[in-house]
Tab-separated table of C-alpha atoms in Angstrom:
chain	number	residue	atom	x	y	z
A	1	MET	CA	-23.408	39.613	86.625
A	2	VAL	CA	-25.382	41.386	83.891
A	3	LYS	CA	-22.490	43.825	83.435
A	4	ALA	CA	-20.013	40.992	83.214
A	5	ARG	CA	-21.995	39.265	80.566
A	6	PHE	CA	-22.414	42.529	78.585
A	7	ALA	CA	-18.640	43.076	78.644
A	8	ALA	CA	-17.892	39.523	77.583
A	9	ALA	CA	-20.410	39.911	74.702
A	10	LEU	CA	-18.991	43.212	73.690
A	11	ALA	CA	-15.414	41.868	73.643
A	12	ALA	CA	-16.606	38.966	71.402
A	13	VAL	CA	-18.113	41.413	68.886
A	14	LEU	CA	-14.962	43.555	68.847
A	15	VAL	CA	-12.817	40.481	68.148
A	16	ALA	CA	-15.227	39.488	65.338
A	17	VAL	CA	-15.224	42.806	63.645
A	18	SER	CA	-11.599	43.786	64.215
A	19	PRO	CA	-9.088	42.987	61.431
A	20	ALA	CA	-6.888	40.130	62.219
A	21	THR	CA	-3.223	40.848	62.789
A	22	PRO	CA	-1.708	40.553	59.264
A	23	ALA	CA	0.561	37.752	58.719
A	24	LEU	CA	4.014	38.249	57.408
A	25	ALA	CA	3.738	38.669	53.569
A	26	ALA	CA	5.332	35.677	51.682
A	27	ASN	CA	8.244	36.701	49.496
A	28	PRO	CA	6.695	37.644	46.132
A	29	TYR	CA	9.820	36.702	44.259
A	30	GLU	CA	9.962	33.010	45.337
A	31	ARG	CA	9.765	30.778	42.334
A	32	GLY	CA	9.385	27.009	42.398
A	33	PRO	CA	8.881	24.569	45.313
A	34	ALA	CA	10.998	24.471	48.433
A	35	PRO	CA	14.552	23.566	47.477
A	36	THR	CA	16.334	20.324	48.434
A	37	THR	CA	19.825	19.120	47.872
A	38	SER	CA	18.441	16.939	45.218
A	39	SER	CA	16.526	19.731	43.479
A	40	ILE	CA	19.612	22.024	43.120
A	41	GLU	CA	21.885	19.202	42.062
A	42	ALA	CA	19.440	18.008	39.458
A	43	SER	CA	20.146	18.643	35.757
A	44	ARG	CA	16.783	20.382	35.386
A	45	GLY	CA	14.527	22.338	37.886
A	46	SER	CA	10.768	22.365	38.150
A	47	PHE	CA	10.153	24.819	35.248
A	48	ALA	CA	9.562	23.662	31.591
A	49	ILE	CA	11.705	25.940	29.430
A	50	ALA	CA	12.168	27.088	25.862
A	51	GLN	CA	14.895	28.827	23.996
A	52	THR	CA	15.329	31.319	21.180
A	53	THR	CA	18.324	32.500	19.267
A	54	VAL	CA	19.366	36.143	19.181
A	55	ALA	CA	21.140	36.935	15.893
A	56	ARG	CA	24.203	39.173	16.059
A	57	SER	CA	22.675	41.371	13.452
A	58	ALA	CA	19.547	41.919	15.441
A	59	VAL	CA	21.281	43.582	18.409
A	60	SER	CA	23.917	46.129	19.372
A	61	GLY	CA	26.520	46.233	22.122
A	62	PHE	CA	27.131	42.434	22.193
A	63	GLY	CA	27.477	39.598	19.649
A	64	GLY	CA	24.110	37.907	19.901
A	65	GLY	CA	23.276	34.835	22.011
A	66	THR	CA	20.646	32.337	23.087
A	67	ILE	CA	17.869	33.031	25.563
A	68	TYR	CA	16.458	30.323	27.814
A	69	TYR	CA	13.271	30.929	29.646
A	70	PRO	CA	10.374	29.358	31.603
A	71	THR	CA	7.416	28.742	29.285
A	72	SER	CA	4.726	29.376	31.967
A	73	THR	CA	3.974	32.837	33.225
A	74	ALA	CA	1.760	31.569	36.042
A	75	SER	CA	4.344	32.477	38.664
A	76	GLY	CA	4.787	36.048	37.485
A	77	THR	CA	7.922	37.614	36.226
A	78	PHE	CA	11.441	36.162	36.646
A	79	GLY	CA	14.905	37.525	37.402
A	80	ALA	CA	17.340	37.492	34.536
A	81	VAL	CA	20.959	36.477	34.100
A	82	ALA	CA	23.435	37.270	31.357
A	83	ILE	CA	26.544	34.913	31.006
A	84	SER	CA	29.593	35.654	29.000
A	85	PRO	CA	32.316	33.167	27.737
A	86	GLY	CA	36.026	33.703	28.159
A	87	PHE	CA	38.894	34.722	25.960
A	88	THR	CA	38.781	33.155	22.485
A	89	ALA	CA	35.589	31.220	23.350
A	90	SER	CA	32.028	31.335	22.170
A	91	GLN	CA	28.676	31.028	24.085
A	92	SER	CA	28.867	27.317	23.583
A	93	SER	CA	31.453	27.114	26.306
A	94	VAL	CA	28.837	28.308	28.987
A	95	SER	CA	25.698	27.089	27.206
A	96	TRP	CA	25.165	24.169	29.669
A	97	LEU	CA	24.311	26.879	32.323
A	98	GLY	CA	21.466	28.322	30.177
A	99	PRO	CA	18.787	25.519	30.554
A	100	ARG	CA	20.083	24.479	34.000
A	101	LEU	CA	19.389	27.978	35.435
A	102	ALA	CA	16.336	28.746	33.500
A	103	SER	CA	14.540	25.548	34.615
A	104	GLN	CA	15.055	26.810	38.248
A	105	GLY	CA	13.110	29.920	37.417
A	106	PHE	CA	15.319	32.584	35.638
A	107	VAL	CA	15.486	34.117	32.219
A	108	VAL	CA	19.041	33.490	30.984
A	109	ILE	CA	20.944	34.723	28.020
A	110	THR	CA	24.363	33.236	27.107
A	111	ILE	CA	26.189	35.620	24.868
A	112	ASP	CA	28.785	35.775	22.130
A	113	THR	CA	31.077	38.692	22.428
A	114	LEU	CA	31.735	41.254	19.731
A	115	SER	CA	35.179	39.671	19.369
A	116	THR	CA	36.468	36.465	20.882
A	117	LEU	CA	39.608	38.563	21.849
A	118	ASP	CA	37.644	41.158	23.866
A	119	GLN	CA	39.087	41.982	27.287
A	120	PRO	CA	37.241	41.771	30.617
A	121	ALA	CA	36.122	45.412	30.720
A	122	SER	CA	34.528	45.093	27.248
A	123	ARG	CA	32.903	41.826	28.275
A	124	GLY	CA	31.385	43.615	31.227
A	125	THR	CA	29.953	46.262	29.084
A	126	GLN	CA	28.579	43.609	26.805
A	127	LEU	CA	26.949	41.741	29.556
A	128	LEU	CA	25.065	44.942	30.621
A	129	ALA	CA	24.055	45.486	26.939
A	130	ALA	CA	22.696	41.909	26.899
A	131	LEU	CA	20.589	42.614	30.080
A	132	ASP	CA	19.327	45.834	28.574
A	133	TYR	CA	18.268	44.004	25.483
A	134	LEU	CA	16.633	41.251	27.513
A	135	THR	CA	14.563	43.735	29.550
A	136	ARG	CA	13.833	46.406	26.909
A	137	THR	CA	13.285	44.860	23.462
A	138	SER	CA	13.577	41.024	23.529
A	139	SER	CA	10.716	38.705	22.805
A	140	VAL	CA	10.601	37.736	26.473
A	141	ARG	CA	10.913	41.118	28.124
A	142	THR	CA	7.467	40.864	29.726
A	143	ARG	CA	8.572	37.778	31.541
A	144	ILE	CA	11.369	39.728	33.300
A	145	ASP	CA	11.492	41.792	36.424
A	146	ALA	CA	14.141	44.443	35.416
A	147	THR	CA	14.968	45.180	38.909
A	148	ARG	CA	16.299	41.649	39.550
A	149	LEU	CA	19.216	41.089	37.316
A	150	GLY	CA	22.619	39.323	37.613
A	151	VAL	CA	25.768	38.590	35.614
A	152	MET	CA	28.051	35.548	35.309
A	153	GLY	CA	31.067	34.704	33.130
A	154	HIS	CA	33.941	32.466	32.653
A	155	SER	CA	37.589	33.585	32.739
A	156	MET	CA	37.725	37.032	31.068
A	157	GLY	CA	33.989	36.776	31.100
A	158	GLY	CA	34.213	36.262	34.869
A	159	GLY	CA	36.445	39.348	35.050
A	160	GLY	CA	33.821	41.069	32.929
A	161	SER	CA	31.189	40.227	35.539
A	162	LEU	CA	33.357	42.106	38.113
A	163	SER	CA	33.594	45.064	35.753
A	164	ALA	CA	29.802	45.013	35.157
A	165	SER	CA	29.084	45.005	38.811
A	166	VAL	CA	31.150	48.159	39.470
A	167	SER	CA	29.525	49.883	36.435
A	168	ARG	CA	26.012	48.952	37.594
A	169	PRO	CA	25.762	48.534	41.350
A	170	SER	CA	21.946	47.929	41.033
A	171	LEU	CA	22.718	44.365	39.922
A	172	GLN	CA	21.509	41.851	42.514
A	173	ALA	CA	24.133	39.106	41.969
A	174	ALA	CA	27.448	38.303	40.252
A	175	ILE	CA	29.143	35.026	39.798
A	176	PRO	CA	32.733	35.201	38.230
A	177	LEU	CA	33.672	31.556	37.248
A	178	THR	CA	37.516	31.067	37.332
A	179	PRO	CA	37.763	34.816	36.547
A	180	TRP	CA	40.670	36.471	34.990
A	181	HIS	CA	41.201	40.273	35.211
A	182	GLY	CA	44.104	42.594	35.117
A	183	THR	CA	42.652	44.734	37.963
A	184	LYS	CA	43.059	43.059	41.364
A	185	SER	CA	41.188	45.448	43.568
A	186	TRP	CA	37.434	45.653	43.731
A	187	THR	CA	36.774	47.769	46.850
A	188	SER	CA	34.044	49.734	45.182
A	189	ASP	CA	31.995	46.665	44.189
A	190	ARG	CA	28.755	46.308	46.287
A	191	VAL	CA	27.086	43.570	44.354
A	192	PRO	CA	26.537	40.289	46.163
A	193	THR	CA	29.242	38.168	44.593
A	194	LEU	CA	30.099	34.594	44.620
A	195	ILE	CA	33.637	33.876	43.109
A	196	ILE	CA	34.266	30.416	42.003
A	197	GLY	CA	38.031	29.545	41.575
A	198	ALA	CA	39.822	26.261	40.782
A	199	GLU	CA	42.644	24.717	42.784
A	200	ASN	CA	44.698	23.710	39.711
A	201	ASP	CA	43.947	26.750	37.533
A	202	THR	CA	47.200	27.561	35.649
A	203	VAL	CA	45.537	30.263	33.372
A	204	ALA	CA	44.101	32.354	36.127
A	205	PRO	CA	45.789	31.003	39.341
A	206	VAL	CA	43.599	31.595	42.382
A	207	SER	CA	46.501	33.229	44.152
A	208	SER	CA	46.670	36.004	41.587
A	209	HIS	CA	43.045	36.272	40.556
A	210	SER	CA	40.110	34.666	42.456
A	211	GLU	CA	41.637	35.066	45.962
A	212	PRO	CA	42.631	38.700	45.685
A	213	PHE	CA	39.393	39.587	43.932
A	214	TYR	CA	37.537	38.055	46.827
A	215	THR	CA	39.768	39.630	49.478
A	216	SER	CA	39.421	43.184	48.018
A	217	LEU	CA	35.644	43.084	47.913
A	218	PRO	CA	34.283	45.199	50.861
A	219	ALA	CA	34.334	43.299	54.227
A	220	ALA	CA	30.677	44.428	54.763
A	221	ALA	CA	29.468	43.001	51.439
A	222	ASP	CA	27.619	39.773	50.787
A	223	LYS	CA	30.356	37.787	49.310
A	224	ALA	CA	31.654	34.178	49.086
A	225	TYR	CA	34.618	32.348	47.724
A	226	LEU	CA	34.416	28.730	46.490
A	227	GLU	CA	37.568	26.962	45.331
A	228	LEU	CA	36.855	23.767	43.421
A	229	ASN	CA	38.994	20.863	44.581
A	230	ASN	CA	41.454	19.490	42.112
A	231	ALA	CA	39.875	21.395	39.195
A	232	SER	CA	41.287	23.338	36.268
A	233	HIS	CA	40.527	26.587	34.681
A	234	SER	CA	37.983	25.016	32.338
A	235	ALA	CA	35.993	23.371	35.115
A	236	PRO	CA	32.909	25.698	34.628
A	237	THR	CA	32.820	25.227	30.842
A	238	SER	CA	31.099	21.814	30.966
A	239	THR	CA	28.392	20.260	33.299
A	240	ASN	CA	29.685	20.602	36.888
A	241	VAL	CA	27.209	19.819	39.744
A	242	THR	CA	29.118	21.966	42.295
A	243	VAL	CA	29.198	24.986	40.151
A	244	ALA	CA	25.567	24.625	39.301
A	245	LYS	CA	24.200	23.921	42.843
A	246	TYR	CA	26.014	26.928	44.375
A	247	SER	CA	25.260	29.208	41.398
A	248	ILE	CA	21.605	28.369	41.723
A	249	SER	CA	21.678	29.006	45.486
A	250	TRP	CA	23.425	32.325	45.117
A	251	LEU	CA	21.173	33.565	42.312
A	252	LYS	CA	18.058	32.514	44.139
A	253	ARG	CA	19.180	34.035	47.370
A	254	PHE	CA	20.114	37.414	45.970
A	255	ILE	CA	18.137	37.922	42.751
A	256	ASP	CA	14.965	36.385	44.232
A	257	ASP	CA	15.699	37.277	47.830
A	258	ASP	CA	14.829	33.708	48.586
A	259	THR	CA	16.126	32.763	52.063
A	260	ARG	CA	15.090	29.151	51.617
A	261	TYR	CA	18.409	28.716	49.778
A	262	ASP	CA	20.443	30.117	52.875
A	263	GLN	CA	20.699	26.463	54.005
A	264	PHE	CA	23.064	25.661	51.108
A	265	LEU	CA	25.192	28.754	51.562
A	266	CYS	CA	25.492	29.215	55.261
A	267	PRO	CA	27.242	27.863	57.274
A	268	ASN	CA	30.007	27.470	54.740
A	269	PRO	CA	29.463	24.208	52.808
A	270	SER	CA	32.217	21.563	52.609
A	271	GLY	CA	32.721	18.299	50.719
A	272	SER	CA	34.985	16.395	48.482
A	273	THR	CA	34.573	18.789	45.529
A	274	ILE	CA	35.356	21.914	47.589
A	275	GLN	CA	38.892	22.810	48.405
A	276	GLU	CA	37.980	25.913	50.304
A	277	TRP	CA	34.956	28.189	51.088
A	278	ARG	CA	35.103	31.537	52.584
A	279	SER	CA	32.176	33.953	53.072
A	280	THR	CA	30.593	36.768	54.980
A	281	CYS	CA	27.551	34.734	56.144
A	282	PRO	CA	25.026	35.229	57.607
A	283	TYR	CA	23.913	37.345	54.704
A	284	SER	CA	21.840	40.520	54.766
């Protein structure tokens, strides 16, 4: 009896002094509250934001732009996204995405290109130059985690995001919006990519642009293809809830590694605004 009591007492002491089994660490890149359909469809997220203009004369490699960023640093650093306009367009054509994405917990730069006539490959190089500026010399550089970066773009800017991904495979996410590019095969692209096409696009028809781009991406890659129902080439150039909600989800999932957003991407979503969705979910 004495031995039994001694053994029990010793066991209790060992439990008291032994370190507890460590819990799984929370994702250090999660930013903002748990998402809901309402939160990703809202015009603004949970972060208060500010913006600053980047003069063309103050930078090299791209044509200047506008930075949108969360004002609070309490959550730590943020991932960053550069967004390019399309052929003959300025940053104003994609500017609606700046505050929408930034308020969800990203630093965003919408850029002007060196020439409105720049081709996709040049726009890709300029997207990367904008990211380098953001992370190295911009006034918000200390707010950014330079290992968590992504690119987006409309039309030739969307084609530019594909070019940027091949040039810099360390990117965490790419979202070509009704993309146009003369190159159709992207077998060397390893960046998680969401391609958004438009059913009625006559400038970059999905049959000769978005669909072959998606199909050519490696089968083992994290990728998705969203075709907007009854939409035109210019659909992503003004406020579009479908473009926003799935762009936010993709950027959160792959730049922030935030699996709370898987629910919006996998299984493949459907609805009246979606003509088609293909993907390789579940994602890695």
